[in-house]
CSV table of C-alpha atoms in Angstrom, one decimal:
chain,number,residue,atom,x,y,z
A,1026,UNK,CA,167.4,108.5,72.2
A,1027,UNK,CA,169.8,110.6,74.2
A,1028,UNK,CA,168.7,113.5,76.2
A,1029,UNK,CA,171.4,116.3,75.5
A,1030,UNK,CA,172.1,118.9,78.5
A,1031,UNK,CA,174.3,121.3,76.7
A,1032,UNK,CA,173.6,123.5,73.6
A,1033,UNK,CA,174.9,122.9,70.5
A,1034,UNK,CA,176.5,126.6,69.3
A,1035,UNK,CA,178.4,128.1,66.7
A,1036,UNK,CA,181.9,127.0,66.8
A,1037,UNK,CA,183.9,129.6,64.4
A,1038,UNK,CA,186.0,130.8,67.5
A,1039,UNK,CA,186.6,127.6,69.2
A,1040,UNK,CA,187.4,125.3,66.4
A,1041,UNK,CA,189.4,122.0,66.9
A,1042,UNK,CA,192.7,121.8,65.1
A,1043,UNK,CA,193.2,118.6,63.1
A,1044,UNK,CA,196.4,118.0,61.6
A,1045,UNK,CA,196.8,115.6,58.6
A,1046,UNK,CA,199.3,114.7,55.9
A,1047,UNK,CA,198.9,114.6,52.1
A,1048,UNK,CA,200.0,110.8,52.2
A,1049,UNK,CA,196.7,110.3,54.3
A,1050,UNK,CA,194.2,111.8,51.4
A,1051,UNK,CA,191.5,109.4,50.3
A,1052,UNK,CA,190.5,108.7,46.7
A,1053,UNK,CA,187.4,110.4,46.1
A,1054,UNK,CA,184.1,108.5,45.7
A,1055,UNK,CA,181.7,109.6,43.2
A,1056,UNK,CA,179.7,112.5,44.0
A,1057,UNK,CA,177.3,114.6,41.9
A,1058,UNK,CA,178.7,117.5,44.0
A,1059,UNK,CA,182.1,116.9,43.1
A,1060,UNK,CA,185.3,115.6,44.8
A,1061,UNK,CA,185.7,116.5,48.5
A,1062,UNK,CA,189.3,116.2,50.1
A,1063,UNK,CA,189.0,113.6,52.5
A,1064,UNK,CA,191.6,111.9,54.8
A,1065,UNK,CA,191.9,109.2,57.2
A,1066,UNK,CA,194.3,110.1,60.0
A,1067,UNK,CA,194.7,107.9,62.9
A,1068,UNK,CA,191.6,107.1,64.1
A,1069,UNK,CA,189.8,109.7,62.3
A,1070,UNK,CA,188.4,110.7,58.9
A,1071,UNK,CA,188.6,113.8,57.9
A,1072,UNK,CA,187.0,116.2,55.3
A,1073,UNK,CA,187.5,119.5,53.9
A,1074,UNK,CA,184.5,121.9,53.1
A,1075,UNK,CA,184.1,122.0,49.3
A,1076,UNK,CA,181.1,124.0,48.2
A,1077,UNK,CA,179.8,125.8,51.1
A,1078,UNK,CA,179.2,124.7,55.2
A,1079,UNK,CA,179.2,121.1,55.0
A,1080,UNK,CA,180.8,120.9,58.3
A,1081,UNK,CA,177.8,122.6,59.9
A,1082,UNK,CA,175.5,120.4,58.0
A,1083,UNK,CA,177.3,117.2,59.4
A,1084,UNK,CA,177.6,118.2,63.2
A,1085,UNK,CA,173.9,119.7,62.9
A,1086,UNK,CA,172.5,116.6,61.5
A,1087,UNK,CA,174.5,114.1,63.8
A,1088,UNK,CA,173.5,116.7,66.7
A,1089,UNK,CA,169.8,116.1,65.7
A,1090,UNK,CA,170.0,112.1,65.5
A,1091,UNK,CA,170.7,112.0,69.3
A,1092,UNK,CA,167.1,113.4,69.4
A,1093,UNK,CA,165.6,110.4,67.5
A,1094,UNK,CA,165.0,106.8,68.7
A,1095,UNK,CA,168.2,105.9,66.4
A,1096,UNK,CA,170.7,103.8,68.6
A,1097,UNK,CA,173.9,106.3,68.9
A,1098,UNK,CA,176.1,103.2,67.5
A,1099,UNK,CA,173.7,103.5,64.2
A,1100,UNK,CA,174.9,106.8,63.1
A,1101,UNK,CA,178.5,108.8,63.0
A,1102,UNK,CA,179.0,111.8,65.2
A,1103,UNK,CA,180.6,114.6,63.2
A,1104,UNK,CA,182.9,117.6,64.8
A,1105,UNK,CA,183.9,121.1,62.9
A,1106,UNK,CA,187.4,121.5,63.0
A,1107,UNK,CA,190.1,123.7,61.4
A,1108,UNK,CA,192.5,121.2,59.2
A,1109,UNK,CA,196.2,121.6,58.6
A,1110,UNK,CA,197.9,119.5,56.1
A,1111,UNK,CA,201.7,119.3,56.7
A,1112,UNK,CA,201.6,122.2,58.4
A,1113,UNK,CA,199.6,124.3,55.9
A,1114,UNK,CA,196.1,125.5,57.0
A,1115,UNK,CA,193.6,124.4,54.4
A,1116,UNK,CA,190.6,125.8,55.7
A,1117,UNK,CA,187.3,124.5,58.0
A,1118,UNK,CA,185.9,121.1,57.6
A,1119,UNK,CA,184.8,118.3,60.0
A,1120,UNK,CA,186.0,114.9,61.3
A,1121,UNK,CA,184.5,111.9,62.5
A,1122,UNK,CA,185.9,108.6,64.6
A,1123,UNK,CA,186.7,105.6,62.6
A,1124,UNK,CA,183.5,103.6,62.3
A,1125,UNK,CA,185.3,100.9,60.0
A,1126,UNK,CA,187.8,99.8,62.3
A,1127,UNK,CA,188.8,96.5,61.8
A,1128,UNK,CA,185.9,95.7,59.2
A,1129,UNK,CA,186.0,96.1,55.2
A,1130,UNK,CA,183.4,98.7,53.9
A,1131,UNK,CA,181.7,97.9,51.0
A,1132,UNK,CA,179.4,100.2,49.0
A,1133,UNK,CA,176.2,99.3,47.7
A,1134,UNK,CA,177.8,100.7,44.4
A,1135,UNK,CA,180.7,98.2,44.7
A,1136,UNK,CA,178.1,95.2,45.3
A,1137,UNK,CA,176.1,96.5,42.1
A,1138,UNK,CA,179.3,96.9,40.1
A,1139,UNK,CA,180.2,93.1,41.2
A,1140,UNK,CA,176.9,92.1,40.1
A,1141,UNK,CA,176.9,93.7,37.0
A,1142,UNK,CA,173.8,95.7,38.0
A,1143,UNK,CA,172.7,99.1,36.8
A,1144,UNK,CA,172.5,102.0,39.5
A,1145,UNK,CA,169.1,102.9,38.2
A,1146,UNK,CA,167.6,100.4,40.4
A,1147,UNK,CA,164.3,100.6,42.1
A,1148,UNK,CA,164.1,100.3,45.8
A,1149,UNK,CA,162.5,96.9,45.8
A,1150,UNK,CA,164.9,95.7,43.0
A,1151,UNK,CA,167.6,96.7,45.3
A,1152,UNK,CA,166.3,94.9,48.6
A,1153,UNK,CA,165.8,92.1,46.6
A,1154,UNK,CA,169.6,91.9,44.7
A,1155,UNK,CA,171.4,92.4,48.1
A,1156,UNK,CA,169.0,89.4,49.9
A,1157,UNK,CA,170.2,87.5,47.3
A,1158,UNK,CA,174.0,89.0,47.4
A,1159,UNK,CA,174.7,89.1,51.0
A,1160,UNK,CA,171.9,87.6,52.8
A,1161,UNK,CA,170.6,90.9,54.5
A,1162,UNK,CA,167.3,92.6,54.0
A,1163,UNK,CA,168.2,96.3,54.1
A,1164,UNK,CA,164.3,97.6,54.6
A,1165,UNK,CA,164.8,98.9,58.1
A,1166,UNK,CA,168.2,100.4,57.5
A,1167,UNK,CA,167.7,102.3,53.9
A,1168,UNK,CA,164.1,103.6,55.4
A,1169,UNK,CA,165.8,105.1,58.5
A,1170,UNK,CA,168.4,106.9,56.1
A,1171,UNK,CA,165.5,108.0,53.5
A,1172,UNK,CA,163.6,109.0,56.7
A,1173,UNK,CA,166.4,111.3,57.9
A,1174,UNK,CA,167.4,112.6,54.6
A,1175,UNK,CA,163.5,113.8,54.1
A,1176,UNK,CA,163.9,116.0,57.3
A,1177,UNK,CA,167.3,117.0,57.0
A,1178,UNK,CA,166.9,117.5,52.8
A,1179,UNK,CA,169.8,115.5,51.8
A,1180,UNK,CA,170.3,115.9,48.0
A,1181,UNK,CA,173.2,113.9,47.7
A,1182,UNK,CA,172.3,110.2,48.7
A,1183,UNK,CA,174.1,107.8,46.4
A,1184,UNK,CA,175.0,104.1,46.6
A,1185,UNK,CA,178.8,105.3,47.1
A,1186,UNK,CA,177.6,106.5,50.8
A,1187,UNK,CA,175.4,103.5,51.9
A,1188,UNK,CA,177.6,101.2,53.1
A,1189,UNK,CA,177.9,97.6,54.7
A,1190,UNK,CA,181.0,96.4,57.3
A,1191,UNK,CA,181.9,93.1,56.2
A,1192,UNK,CA,184.0,90.5,58.3
A,1193,UNK,CA,184.6,86.9,58.4
A,1194,UNK,CA,181.6,86.2,55.8
A,1195,UNK,CA,179.0,88.5,57.7
A,1196,UNK,CA,177.5,91.9,56.5
A,1197,UNK,CA,176.2,94.5,58.9
A,1198,UNK,CA,174.9,98.0,58.1
A,1199,UNK,CA,177.5,100.9,58.4
A,1200,UNK,CA,176.4,103.5,60.7
A,1201,UNK,CA,174.6,106.1,58.9
A,1202,UNK,CA,177.4,108.8,57.7
A,1203,UNK,CA,178.0,111.5,55.2
A,1204,UNK,CA,175.4,114.1,55.8
A,1205,UNK,CA,177.1,117.0,54.6
A,1206,UNK,CA,174.8,117.7,51.7
A,1207,UNK,CA,172.2,118.1,53.7
A,1208,UNK,CA,170.7,121.7,55.2
A,1209,UNK,CA,171.2,123.6,51.7
A,1210,UNK,CA,175.2,123.4,52.7
A,1211,UNK,CA,175.9,123.5,48.9
A,1212,UNK,CA,176.0,127.4,48.4
A,1213,UNK,CA,176.5,127.4,45.0
A,1214,UNK,CA,173.3,125.6,44.2
A,1215,UNK,CA,171.3,127.4,46.9
A,1216,UNK,CA,172.9,130.8,47.1
A,1217,UNK,CA,172.2,133.2,50.1
A,1218,UNK,CA,170.9,135.8,47.3
A,1219,UNK,CA,168.0,133.4,46.5
A,1220,UNK,CA,164.8,133.5,48.8
A,1221,UNK,CA,164.8,130.6,51.1
A,1222,UNK,CA,161.4,129.3,50.1
A,1223,UNK,CA,162.8,129.3,46.3
A,1224,UNK,CA,165.8,127.3,47.1
A,1225,UNK,CA,164.0,124.7,49.5
A,1226,UNK,CA,161.6,124.1,46.8
A,1227,UNK,CA,164.3,123.2,44.3
A,1228,UNK,CA,166.0,120.5,46.6
A,1229,UNK,CA,165.7,117.2,45.3
A,1230,UNK,CA,165.9,113.9,46.8
A,1231,UNK,CA,168.0,110.6,45.8
A,1232,UNK,CA,168.7,108.1,45.0
A,1233,UNK,CA,165.4,106.5,44.1
A,1234,UNK,CA,163.2,109.3,43.3
A,1235,UNK,CA,163.5,113.3,43.3
A,1236,UNK,CA,160.6,113.8,45.7
A,1237,UNK,CA,161.2,113.3,49.2
A,1238,UNK,CA,157.7,112.1,50.2
A,1239,UNK,CA,157.6,109.6,47.0
A,1240,UNK,CA,160.7,108.2,48.3
A,1241,UNK,CA,159.1,107.2,51.6
A,1242,UNK,CA,156.7,104.3,51.3
A,1243,UNK,CA,155.4,102.5,54.4
A,1244,UNK,CA,158.2,102.8,56.9
A,1245,UNK,CA,158.7,102.7,60.6
A,1246,UNK,CA,158.8,106.5,61.5
A,1247,UNK,CA,161.4,108.1,63.7
A,1248,UNK,CA,160.5,109.1,66.9
A,1249,UNK,CA,161.7,112.8,67.6
A,1250,UNK,CA,162.2,114.6,71.2
A,1251,UNK,CA,161.1,117.6,68.7
A,1252,UNK,CA,161.4,120.1,71.6
A,1253,UNK,CA,164.4,118.9,73.1
A,1254,UNK,CA,166.3,119.4,69.8
A,1255,UNK,CA,164.7,123.0,69.4
A,1256,UNK,CA,165.7,124.1,72.5
A,1257,UNK,CA,169.2,122.5,72.5
A,1258,UNK,CA,170.4,124.8,69.5
A,1259,UNK,CA,172.0,128.1,70.0
A,1260,UNK,CA,173.0,129.6,66.7
A,1261,UNK,CA,174.0,133.2,65.7
A,1262,UNK,CA,176.0,132.8,62.5
A,1263,UNK,CA,174.0,133.2,59.1
A,1264,UNK,CA,175.0,129.6,57.8
A,1265,UNK,CA,174.0,127.8,61.1
A,1266,UNK,CA,170.8,129.6,61.2
A,1267,UNK,CA,169.9,128.7,57.4
A,1268,UNK,CA,170.7,125.0,58.1
A,1269,UNK,CA,168.6,124.8,61.2
A,1270,UNK,CA,165.7,126.4,59.5
A,1271,UNK,CA,166.0,123.7,56.8
A,1272,UNK,CA,165.7,120.8,59.7
A,1273,UNK,CA,162.5,122.9,61.2
A,1274,UNK,CA,160.9,123.0,57.5
A,1275,UNK,CA,161.4,119.4,57.0
A,1276,UNK,CA,160.3,118.5,60.3
A,1277,UNK,CA,157.1,120.4,59.7
A,1278,UNK,CA,156.7,118.9,56.3
A,1279,UNK,CA,157.1,115.3,57.1
A,1280,UNK,CA,155.4,115.2,60.6
A,1281,UNK,CA,153.4,112.1,60.2
A,1282,UNK,CA,155.5,110.7,57.2
A,1283,UNK,CA,158.7,110.0,58.3
A,1284,UNK,CA,158.6,110.9,61.8
A,1285,UNK,CA,156.5,111.5,65.1
A,1286,UNK,CA,156.9,113.1,68.1
A,1287,UNK,CA,158.2,111.2,71.5
């Protein structure tokens, strides 16, 4: 658990600038949210906002994870940026540093496809399948992801953004990544004109069940430095304030279920 001394603030006035090339664009993975434009440029993964304030969700969630007992190497840090492609400004997005490096990234979707298995698979069946296929028990890894998602209300966790890193015949879990659909960042599905409580109550979980609590079975709860996290935030922008409110609501609802205080 990392003790942060600085505060997370709105960054619209001081965005990092990231330059990419069209030839560095990545083939988009499936998502119910549509195709987000992404690049792999040098040592960075870069992605453009698609449906709202995904950059805020990514940076806030990775900031939140600093205040949990998840090791820093087990999640991806994101940073907001202004993206230029071949000199043309495209808009706001975020970037992370390359966590794949010399490994090959293989998603659960890839493994299910190779094994001719349905994507409508239960938690227990998936766990058994992966033990057979890659000799890895994913319980702790998946439980950790489900706990985080239940707090930040990620409504687009799917088998294409749960991955493993493969090298020399050995698989290991990838760090937790792709949290941009958290915090009601999709302003088409969760418009600002609609009451917060109505929007919040309509968020559905994935990939196993639609209810966040029912996805959480017997898990090792996250340990969260609640006060440290809350006191580290200084937001003024409407989008940032709403994103933080989602996490605060998730923490209140899921305390004792998916997390406990340090």
